[in-house]
CSV table of C-alpha atoms in Angstrom, one decimal:
chain,number,residue,atom,x,y,z
A,9,MET,CA,-81.6,-141.9,39.1
A,10,LYS,CA,-82.5,-138.3,40.0
A,11,LYS,CA,-79.1,-136.6,39.6
A,12,GLU,CA,-80.0,-133.6,41.6
A,13,THR,CA,-80.7,-135.6,44.8
A,14,GLY,CA,-78.6,-138.7,44.2
A,15,HIS,CA,-81.4,-141.2,44.8
A,16,PHE,CA,-81.7,-144.7,43.5
A,17,GLY,CA,-85.4,-145.3,44.0
A,18,ILE,CA,-85.9,-144.6,47.7
A,19,PHE,CA,-82.2,-145.2,48.4
A,20,GLY,CA,-79.2,-142.8,48.5
A,21,GLY,CA,-79.5,-139.1,49.2
A,22,GLN,CA,-77.6,-136.6,51.3
A,23,TYR,CA,-78.4,-136.9,55.0
A,24,VAL,CA,-75.6,-134.9,56.4
A,25,PRO,CA,-75.0,-131.9,58.7
A,26,GLU,CA,-75.7,-128.5,57.0
A,27,THR,CA,-72.0,-127.6,57.3
A,28,LEU,CA,-71.2,-130.4,54.8
A,29,MET,CA,-73.6,-129.4,52.1
A,30,PRO,CA,-71.3,-126.8,50.5
A,31,ALA,CA,-68.5,-129.4,50.3
A,32,LEU,CA,-70.8,-132.0,48.7
A,33,GLU,CA,-72.1,-129.5,46.2
A,34,GLU,CA,-68.5,-128.4,45.4
A,35,LEU,CA,-67.6,-132.1,44.9
A,36,GLU,CA,-70.6,-132.9,42.7
A,37,GLU,CA,-69.9,-129.8,40.6
A,38,ASN,CA,-66.3,-130.7,40.0
A,39,TYR,CA,-67.0,-134.4,39.4
A,40,ASN,CA,-69.6,-133.5,36.8
A,41,LYS,CA,-67.1,-131.0,35.3
A,42,TYR,CA,-64.3,-133.5,35.0
A,43,LYS,CA,-65.8,-136.9,34.5
A,44,ASN,CA,-66.0,-136.5,30.8
A,45,ASP,CA,-63.1,-134.1,30.4
A,46,LYS,CA,-60.5,-135.4,28.0
A,47,ASP,CA,-57.4,-134.2,29.9
A,48,PHE,CA,-58.8,-135.7,33.2
A,49,LEU,CA,-59.6,-139.1,31.5
A,50,ASP,CA,-56.3,-139.2,29.7
A,51,GLU,CA,-54.5,-138.6,33.0
A,52,LEU,CA,-56.7,-141.2,34.8
A,53,ASN,CA,-56.1,-143.8,32.1
A,54,TYR,CA,-52.3,-143.1,32.2
A,55,TYR,CA,-52.1,-143.8,35.9
A,56,LEU,CA,-54.4,-146.8,35.7
A,57,LYS,CA,-52.1,-148.4,33.0
A,58,GLU,CA,-48.6,-147.2,34.0
A,59,TYR,CA,-49.0,-147.1,37.8
A,60,VAL,CA,-51.8,-149.4,38.8
A,61,GLY,CA,-50.9,-152.0,36.2
A,62,ARG,CA,-54.2,-152.3,34.3
A,63,GLU,CA,-55.7,-154.0,32.6
A,64,THR,CA,-56.0,-156.9,35.0
A,65,PRO,CA,-56.3,-160.4,33.5
A,66,LEU,CA,-59.5,-162.4,33.2
A,67,THR,CA,-58.0,-165.8,34.1
A,68,PHE,CA,-59.7,-169.1,33.2
A,69,ALA,CA,-59.6,-171.2,36.3
A,70,ALA,CA,-59.1,-174.6,34.8
A,71,ASN,CA,-58.9,-176.6,38.0
A,72,VAL,CA,-61.8,-174.8,39.7
A,73,SER,CA,-63.9,-175.2,36.5
A,74,LYS,CA,-63.3,-179.0,36.5
A,75,GLU,CA,-64.3,-179.2,40.1
A,76,LEU,CA,-67.5,-177.1,39.6
A,77,GLY,CA,-68.5,-178.4,36.2
A,78,ALA,CA,-68.8,-175.0,34.5
A,79,LYS,CA,-66.5,-172.4,33.0
A,80,ILE,CA,-65.1,-170.3,35.8
A,81,TYR,CA,-63.2,-167.1,35.1
A,82,LEU,CA,-61.4,-164.9,37.7
A,83,LYS,CA,-61.1,-161.1,37.3
A,84,ARG,CA,-57.7,-160.6,38.9
A,85,GLU,CA,-58.0,-157.3,40.9
A,86,ASP,CA,-55.5,-158.9,43.3
A,87,LEU,CA,-52.8,-158.1,40.8
A,88,ASN,CA,-53.3,-154.3,41.0
A,89,HIS,CA,-50.6,-152.2,42.6
A,90,THR,CA,-51.3,-152.2,46.4
A,91,GLY,CA,-53.0,-155.6,46.0
A,92,ALA,CA,-56.7,-154.8,45.6
A,93,HIS,CA,-59.3,-153.0,43.5
A,94,LYS,CA,-59.3,-150.0,45.9
A,95,ILE,CA,-56.5,-148.2,44.0
A,96,ASN,CA,-58.8,-147.7,40.9
A,97,ASN,CA,-61.0,-145.4,43.0
A,98,THR,CA,-58.2,-143.6,44.9
A,99,ILE,CA,-56.4,-142.7,41.7
A,100,GLY,CA,-59.6,-141.1,40.4
A,101,GLN,CA,-60.5,-139.2,43.5
A,102,ILE,CA,-56.9,-137.8,44.1
A,103,LEU,CA,-56.8,-136.5,40.5
A,104,LEU,CA,-60.1,-134.7,41.3
A,105,ALA,CA,-58.7,-133.4,44.7
A,106,LYS,CA,-55.7,-132.0,42.7
A,107,ARG,CA,-58.0,-130.1,40.4
A,108,MET,CA,-60.0,-128.8,43.3
A,109,GLY,CA,-56.8,-127.4,45.0
A,110,LYS,CA,-57.2,-129.6,48.2
A,111,LYS,CA,-53.9,-130.0,50.1
A,112,ARG,CA,-55.0,-132.5,52.7
A,113,ILE,CA,-56.5,-136.0,52.2
A,114,ILE,CA,-58.4,-138.1,54.7
A,115,ALA,CA,-59.9,-141.6,54.5
A,116,GLU,CA,-61.4,-144.3,56.5
A,117,THR,CA,-60.4,-147.9,56.3
A,118,GLY,CA,-61.4,-151.3,57.6
A,119,ALA,CA,-59.1,-154.0,56.2
A,120,GLY,CA,-56.5,-151.4,55.4
A,121,GLN,CA,-56.6,-151.9,51.6
A,122,HIS,CA,-58.3,-148.6,51.1
A,123,GLY,CA,-56.1,-146.9,53.6
A,124,VAL,CA,-53.0,-148.2,51.8
A,125,ALA,CA,-54.3,-147.2,48.4
A,126,THR,CA,-55.1,-143.7,49.7
A,127,ALA,CA,-51.7,-143.3,51.4
A,128,THR,CA,-50.1,-144.5,48.2
A,129,VAL,CA,-51.7,-141.9,45.9
A,130,ALA,CA,-51.2,-139.2,48.5
A,131,ALA,CA,-47.5,-140.0,48.5
A,132,LEU,CA,-47.5,-140.1,44.7
A,133,PHE,CA,-48.9,-136.6,44.5
A,134,GLY,CA,-47.2,-135.2,47.6
A,135,LEU,CA,-50.3,-134.5,49.7
A,136,GLU,CA,-50.7,-134.6,53.5
A,137,CYS,CA,-52.7,-137.8,54.4
A,138,GLU,CA,-54.5,-139.0,57.6
A,139,ILE,CA,-56.3,-142.3,57.8
A,140,PHE,CA,-59.0,-143.2,60.4
A,141,MET,CA,-59.0,-146.9,61.4
A,142,GLY,CA,-60.7,-148.8,64.2
A,143,GLU,CA,-58.5,-150.1,67.0
A,144,GLU,CA,-59.8,-153.6,66.4
A,145,ASP,CA,-58.9,-153.5,62.7
A,146,ILE,CA,-55.5,-152.0,63.6
A,147,LYS,CA,-54.8,-155.2,65.5
A,148,ARG,CA,-56.2,-157.4,62.7
A,149,GLN,CA,-54.4,-155.6,59.9
A,150,SER,CA,-51.0,-154.5,61.5
A,151,LEU,CA,-49.1,-155.1,58.2
A,152,ASN,CA,-51.3,-152.6,56.3
A,153,VAL,CA,-51.0,-150.1,59.2
A,154,PHE,CA,-47.2,-150.4,58.9
A,155,LYS,CA,-47.5,-149.8,55.1
A,156,MET,CA,-49.6,-146.7,55.6
A,157,LYS,CA,-47.1,-145.2,58.0
A,158,LEU,CA,-44.2,-146.0,55.6
A,159,LEU,CA,-46.1,-144.2,52.9
A,160,GLY,CA,-46.1,-141.1,55.1
A,161,ALA,CA,-49.7,-141.2,56.3
A,162,LYS,CA,-50.8,-140.5,59.9
A,163,VAL,CA,-53.0,-143.4,61.2
A,164,ASN,CA,-55.6,-142.2,63.7
A,165,PRO,CA,-56.9,-145.1,65.9
A,166,VAL,CA,-60.6,-145.0,66.6
A,167,LYS,CA,-61.7,-146.5,69.9
A,168,SER,CA,-65.5,-145.8,69.8
A,169,GLY,CA,-68.2,-148.4,69.2
A,170,THR,CA,-66.8,-151.7,68.0
A,171,ALA,CA,-63.6,-150.0,66.9
A,172,THR,CA,-64.2,-151.1,63.3
A,173,LEU,CA,-65.0,-149.6,59.9
A,174,LYS,CA,-68.3,-147.9,60.9
A,175,ASP,CA,-66.6,-146.1,63.7
A,176,ALA,CA,-63.7,-145.1,61.5
A,177,MET,CA,-66.1,-143.6,59.0
A,178,ASN,CA,-67.9,-141.6,61.8
A,179,GLU,CA,-64.6,-140.1,62.8
A,180,ALA,CA,-63.6,-139.3,59.2
A,181,ILE,CA,-66.8,-137.4,58.7
A,182,ARG,CA,-66.3,-135.5,61.9
A,183,ASP,CA,-62.8,-134.5,60.7
A,184,TRP,CA,-64.2,-133.4,57.3
A,185,VAL,CA,-66.8,-131.2,58.9
A,186,THR,CA,-64.1,-129.4,60.9
A,187,ASN,CA,-61.5,-129.1,58.0
A,188,VAL,CA,-63.7,-128.9,55.0
A,189,GLU,CA,-62.0,-125.9,53.4
A,190,ASN,CA,-58.6,-127.6,52.7
A,191,THR,CA,-59.5,-131.3,53.0
A,192,PHE,CA,-60.7,-133.9,50.4
A,193,TYR,CA,-62.4,-137.0,51.9
A,194,ILE,CA,-61.6,-140.1,49.8
A,195,ILE,CA,-64.5,-142.5,50.6
A,196,GLY,CA,-63.5,-146.1,49.7
A,197,THR,CA,-66.8,-147.7,48.9
A,198,ALA,CA,-69.9,-147.0,46.9
A,199,ALA,CA,-71.8,-145.6,49.9
A,200,GLY,CA,-72.0,-142.4,51.8
A,201,PRO,CA,-73.8,-139.2,50.7
A,202,HIS,CA,-74.3,-138.3,47.0
A,203,PRO,CA,-72.2,-138.0,44.9
A,204,TYR,CA,-69.9,-140.6,46.4
A,205,PRO,CA,-71.9,-143.7,45.5
A,206,ILE,CA,-72.0,-142.8,41.8
A,207,MET,CA,-68.4,-141.4,41.8
A,208,VAL,CA,-66.9,-144.6,43.3
A,209,ARG,CA,-69.1,-146.7,41.1
A,210,ASP,CA,-67.9,-144.9,38.0
A,211,PHE,CA,-64.2,-145.1,39.0
A,212,GLN,CA,-64.6,-148.9,39.8
A,213,SER,CA,-66.6,-149.7,36.6
A,214,VAL,CA,-63.3,-150.2,34.8
A,215,ILE,CA,-63.4,-153.7,36.3
A,216,GLY,CA,-66.7,-154.6,34.5
A,217,LYS,CA,-65.8,-152.8,31.3
A,218,GLU,CA,-62.6,-154.8,31.0
A,219,ALA,CA,-64.3,-158.1,32.0
A,220,LYS,CA,-67.1,-157.6,29.4
A,221,ARG,CA,-64.6,-157.0,26.6
A,222,GLN,CA,-62.4,-159.9,27.8
A,223,ILE,CA,-65.1,-162.5,28.0
A,224,MET,CA,-66.4,-161.5,24.6
A,225,GLU,CA,-62.9,-162.1,23.2
A,226,LYS,CA,-62.5,-165.4,25.0
A,227,GLU,CA,-66.0,-166.9,24.8
A,228,GLY,CA,-67.8,-164.8,22.2
A,229,ARG,CA,-70.7,-164.2,24.6
A,230,LEU,CA,-71.7,-162.7,27.9
A,231,PRO,CA,-71.3,-164.6,31.1
A,232,ASP,CA,-74.3,-166.3,32.9
A,233,TYR,CA,-73.2,-165.2,36.4
A,234,LEU,CA,-71.2,-162.4,38.0
A,235,ILE,CA,-70.2,-163.1,41.6
A,236,ALA,CA,-68.5,-160.6,44.0
A,237,CYS,CA,-68.3,-160.1,47.7
A,238,ILE,CA,-70.1,-157.1,49.3
A,239,GLY,CA,-69.3,-155.0,52.4
A,240,GLY,CA,-70.1,-151.5,51.2
A,241,GLY,CA,-70.0,-153.0,47.7
A,242,SER,CA,-67.5,-151.1,45.6
A,243,ASN,CA,-65.8,-154.1,43.9
A,244,ALA,CA,-69.2,-155.7,43.2
A,245,MET,CA,-70.7,-152.5,41.8
A,246,GLY,CA,-67.6,-152.0,39.7
A,247,LEU,CA,-68.0,-155.4,38.1
A,248,PHE,CA,-71.8,-155.4,37.9
A,249,TYR,CA,-72.5,-151.9,36.5
A,250,PRO,CA,-71.4,-152.3,32.9
A,251,PHE,CA,-73.6,-155.5,32.7
A,252,VAL,CA,-76.8,-154.0,34.4
A,253,GLU,CA,-78.7,-153.6,31.1
A,254,ASP,CA,-77.7,-157.2,30.0
A,255,LYS,CA,-80.7,-158.9,31.7
A,256,SER,CA,-79.4,-162.4,30.9
A,257,VAL,CA,-76.5,-161.9,33.3
A,258,LYS,CA,-77.2,-162.8,36.9
A,259,LEU,CA,-75.6,-160.4,39.4
A,260,ILE,CA,-74.8,-162.1,42.7
A,261,GLY,CA,-73.5,-160.2,45.7
A,262,VAL,CA,-72.2,-162.2,48.6
A,263,GLU,CA,-72.4,-160.6,52.1
A,264,ALA,CA,-70.7,-161.7,55.3
A,265,ALA,CA,-72.9,-164.0,57.5
A,266,GLY,CA,-70.2,-164.1,60.2
A,267,PHE,CA,-71.2,-166.7,62.8
A,268,GLY,CA,-74.6,-167.1,61.0
A,269,LEU,CA,-77.6,-164.9,60.3
A,270,ASN,CA,-79.4,-166.1,63.5
A,271,SER,CA,-76.3,-165.5,65.7
A,272,GLY,CA,-76.7,-161.8,65.8
A,273,MET,CA,-73.0,-161.6,64.9
A,274,HIS,CA,-72.8,-161.0,61.2
A,275,ALA,CA,-72.4,-158.1,58.6
A,276,ALA,CA,-75.1,-159.1,56.1
A,277,SER,CA,-76.9,-155.7,55.7
A,278,ILE,CA,-79.3,-156.7,52.8
A,279,THR,CA,-80.1,-160.3,53.8
A,280,GLY,CA,-80.3,-159.6,57.5
A,281,GLY,CA,-81.1,-155.9,57.8
A,282,LYS,CA,-83.8,-153.3,57.0
A,283,VAL,CA,-83.9,-149.8,55.5
A,284,GLY,CA,-82.5,-146.9,57.5
A,285,ILE,CA,-80.1,-144.0,57.3
A,286,LEU,CA,-76.4,-144.0,58.1
A,287,HIS,CA,-73.3,-142.1,56.9
A,288,GLY,CA,-75.4,-139.8,54.8
A,289,ASN,CA,-77.4,-142.2,52.8
A,290,ARG,CA,-80.7,-144.3,53.0
A,291,THR,CA,-79.9,-147.9,52.5
A,292,TYR,CA,-80.2,-151.4,54.1
A,293,LEU,CA,-78.7,-151.4,57.5
A,294,LEU,CA,-78.3,-153.6,60.5
A,295,GLN,CA,-80.3,-151.9,63.3
A,296,ASP,CA,-82.5,-152.7,66.2
A,297,GLU,CA,-86.2,-151.9,66.5
A,298,ASN,CA,-85.4,-148.4,67.6
A,299,GLY,CA,-83.2,-147.7,64.6
A,300,GLN,CA,-79.9,-148.0,66.6
A,301,ILE,CA,-77.0,-149.4,64.5
A,302,LEU,CA,-76.1,-152.9,65.6
A,303,ASP,CA,-72.6,-154.2,66.2
A,304,THR,CA,-71.3,-156.4,63.4
A,305,HIS,CA,-68.9,-159.3,63.0
A,306,SER,CA,-67.0,-160.8,60.1
A,307,ILE,CA,-63.7,-162.7,59.8
A,308,SER,CA,-63.0,-160.2,57.1
A,309,ALA,CA,-62.3,-156.6,58.3
A,310,GLY,CA,-63.2,-155.2,54.9
A,311,LEU,CA,-66.8,-156.6,55.1
A,312,ASP,CA,-67.3,-155.7,58.8
A,313,TYR,CA,-69.7,-152.8,58.1
A,314,PRO,CA,-73.4,-152.5,59.1
A,315,GLY,CA,-74.6,-151.0,55.8
A,316,VAL,CA,-74.3,-151.4,52.0
A,317,GLY,CA,-74.1,-149.0,49.1
A,318,PRO,CA,-77.5,-147.6,48.1
A,319,GLU,CA,-77.4,-148.8,44.5
A,320,HIS,CA,-77.1,-152.4,45.7
A,321,SER,CA,-80.2,-151.8,47.9
A,322,TYR,CA,-81.9,-150.5,44.8
A,323,PHE,CA,-80.9,-153.5,42.7
A,324,HIS,CA,-82.2,-155.8,45.5
A,325,SER,CA,-85.5,-153.9,45.7
A,326,ILE,CA,-86.2,-154.2,41.9
A,327,GLY,CA,-84.8,-157.8,41.7
A,328,ARG,CA,-81.9,-156.9,39.4
A,329,GLY,CA,-79.4,-158.3,41.8
A,330,THR,CA,-79.5,-161.4,44.0
A,331,TYR,CA,-77.9,-161.0,47.5
A,332,VAL,CA,-76.8,-164.0,49.5
A,333,SER,CA,-74.5,-164.5,52.5
A,334,VAL,CA,-71.9,-167.0,53.6
A,335,THR,CA,-70.4,-167.6,57.0
A,336,ASP,CA,-66.9,-167.2,58.3
A,337,ASP,CA,-66.4,-171.0,58.0
A,338,GLU,CA,-67.7,-171.1,54.4
A,339,ALA,CA,-65.5,-168.2,53.5
A,340,LEU,CA,-62.5,-170.0,54.9
A,341,GLU,CA,-63.4,-173.0,52.7
A,342,GLY,CA,-63.4,-170.7,49.7
A,343,PHE,CA,-60.1,-169.3,50.8
A,344,LYS,CA,-58.5,-172.8,51.0
A,345,PHE,CA,-60.2,-174.0,47.8
A,346,LEU,CA,-58.8,-171.3,45.5
A,347,THR,CA,-55.4,-171.4,47.2
A,348,GLU,CA,-55.1,-175.2,46.7
A,349,LYS,CA,-56.7,-175.5,43.3
A,350,GLU,CA,-55.3,-172.5,41.4
A,351,GLY,CA,-52.3,-171.3,43.5
A,352,ILE,CA,-54.0,-168.0,44.1
A,353,ILE,CA,-54.3,-166.8,47.8
A,354,PRO,CA,-57.4,-164.5,47.9
A,355,ALA,CA,-58.3,-161.8,50.4
A,356,LEU,CA,-60.8,-163.0,53.0
A,357,GLU,CA,-63.3,-160.5,51.4
A,358,SER,CA,-63.0,-162.3,48.0
A,359,SER,CA,-63.2,-165.7,49.9
A,360,HIS,CA,-66.8,-165.0,50.6
A,361,ALA,CA,-67.6,-164.9,46.9
A,362,LEU,CA,-65.6,-168.2,46.6
A,363,GLY,CA,-67.5,-169.7,49.5
A,364,TYR,CA,-70.8,-169.0,47.6
A,365,LEU,CA,-69.3,-170.4,44.4
A,366,LEU,CA,-68.7,-173.7,46.1
A,367,LYS,CA,-72.4,-173.8,47.0
A,368,LEU,CA,-73.2,-173.7,43.3
A,369,LYS,CA,-71.5,-177.1,42.8
A,370,GLY,CA,-74.0,-179.5,41.1
A,371,LYS,CA,-76.3,-176.6,40.2
A,372,LEU,CA,-74.3,-175.2,37.3
A,373,LYS,CA,-74.5,-176.4,33.7
A,374,GLU,CA,-71.4,-177.5,31.8
A,375,ASP,CA,-71.6,-174.5,29.4
A,376,ASP,CA,-72.4,-171.9,32.1
A,377,ILE,CA,-69.9,-169.1,32.2
A,378,VAL,CA,-69.1,-167.5,35.7
A,379,ILE,CA,-67.0,-164.5,36.3
A,380,LEU,CA,-65.9,-164.1,40.0
A,381,ASN,CA,-64.1,-161.0,41.1
A,382,VAL,CA,-61.0,-161.7,43.1
A,383,SER,CA,-61.1,-158.2,44.7
A,384,GLY,CA,-57.8,-158.5,46.6
A,385,ARG,CA,-54.9,-160.7,47.6
A,386,GLY,CA,-54.7,-162.5,50.9
A,387,ASP,CA,-51.3,-161.3,52.2
A,388,LYS,CA,-52.9,-159.0,54.7
A,389,ASP,CA,-55.0,-161.8,56.1
A,390,MET,CA,-52.2,-164.2,56.9
A,391,ASN,CA,-52.3,-163.5,60.7
A,392,THR,CA,-56.1,-163.9,60.8
A,393,VAL,CA,-56.1,-167.2,58.9
A,394,ALA,CA,-53.2,-168.6,60.8
A,395,LYS,CA,-54.9,-167.8,64.1
A,396,VAL,CA,-58.1,-169.5,63.1
A,397,LEU,CA,-56.1,-172.5,61.9
A,398,GLY,CA,-54.1,-172.6,65.1
A,399,VAL,CA,-50.8,-171.9,63.4
A,400,GLU,CA,-48.2,-169.6,65.1
A,401,LEU,CA,-46.3,-167.4,62.6
């Protein structure tokens, strides 16, 4: 990657208004200053251990393994404080905000997990916090909205567009342009203008670093497959990145096919999109022939985004990663499968990875090792799942 421009091949970059360039340069300068600083890393590791609850287990899923005919391990990011991998990144970014003297925190959120994680760390460090969230997602994720407010954050409803994650990110960027002097924008996924993709990737790579050490301890060798869901792609990049140079390890990212790739109602940016520019970076996007961003659909609010992180687009372009998609129905099968087989209720995001895992049945060898990232727990999705199943709570 060219550090000075933040490109991964033709992907990435800084396509932002001129007024944001000083803020991005300030952020990059400070990230480069602190990312290898001993005091910063000691404080980060302290909070990851004592507050987030790391390291998370790499759990052998005996019942799933028997069903699939291979060795299946689950990286349990659902056991983190606040219930998802998002907290790894927000801890890192808020420690950076503190060192930069920023007094106000903003963030965008779709499923609410990033919003809750941001509101949590803002409360921990006593900083003002505002979260931008689409009205449609506010309806789908009312429990997380309540949590954010309890934690002291102001939740700003976004009514434009499809009132989902893309529109929330638009509003957060507008706020940042206006209040750039005192405000730190905590982006929740490995997308956006440089340096966010590499910064989020680095903070989330704790997932893959732990998984690599843990699988070596348990099996004495690297896995054959890594599988993770992808919206913007932060949990997948966090798992994949420490294994990128290990060419024998297959990296599989699972996008949301919604009602199907041919339905026009999905959120599969790589498998169903083409290259364009959105939210400050060049990447695969869902867009029409005129470059206008298309509306998206996924049963999972956290995957309901028309783009993907630029490093995933690069991995796709060079063949290092394989990107597939599963529908809402297939994700629900994955959701029910893990719940019934292992007693673990996954988030609907993670259920997409599980939906693809089910498709591998009969294709895996007995000694194949698979690590699947359970990026979050399913508590937040109970209303959505109950509605689909026709159950009144």
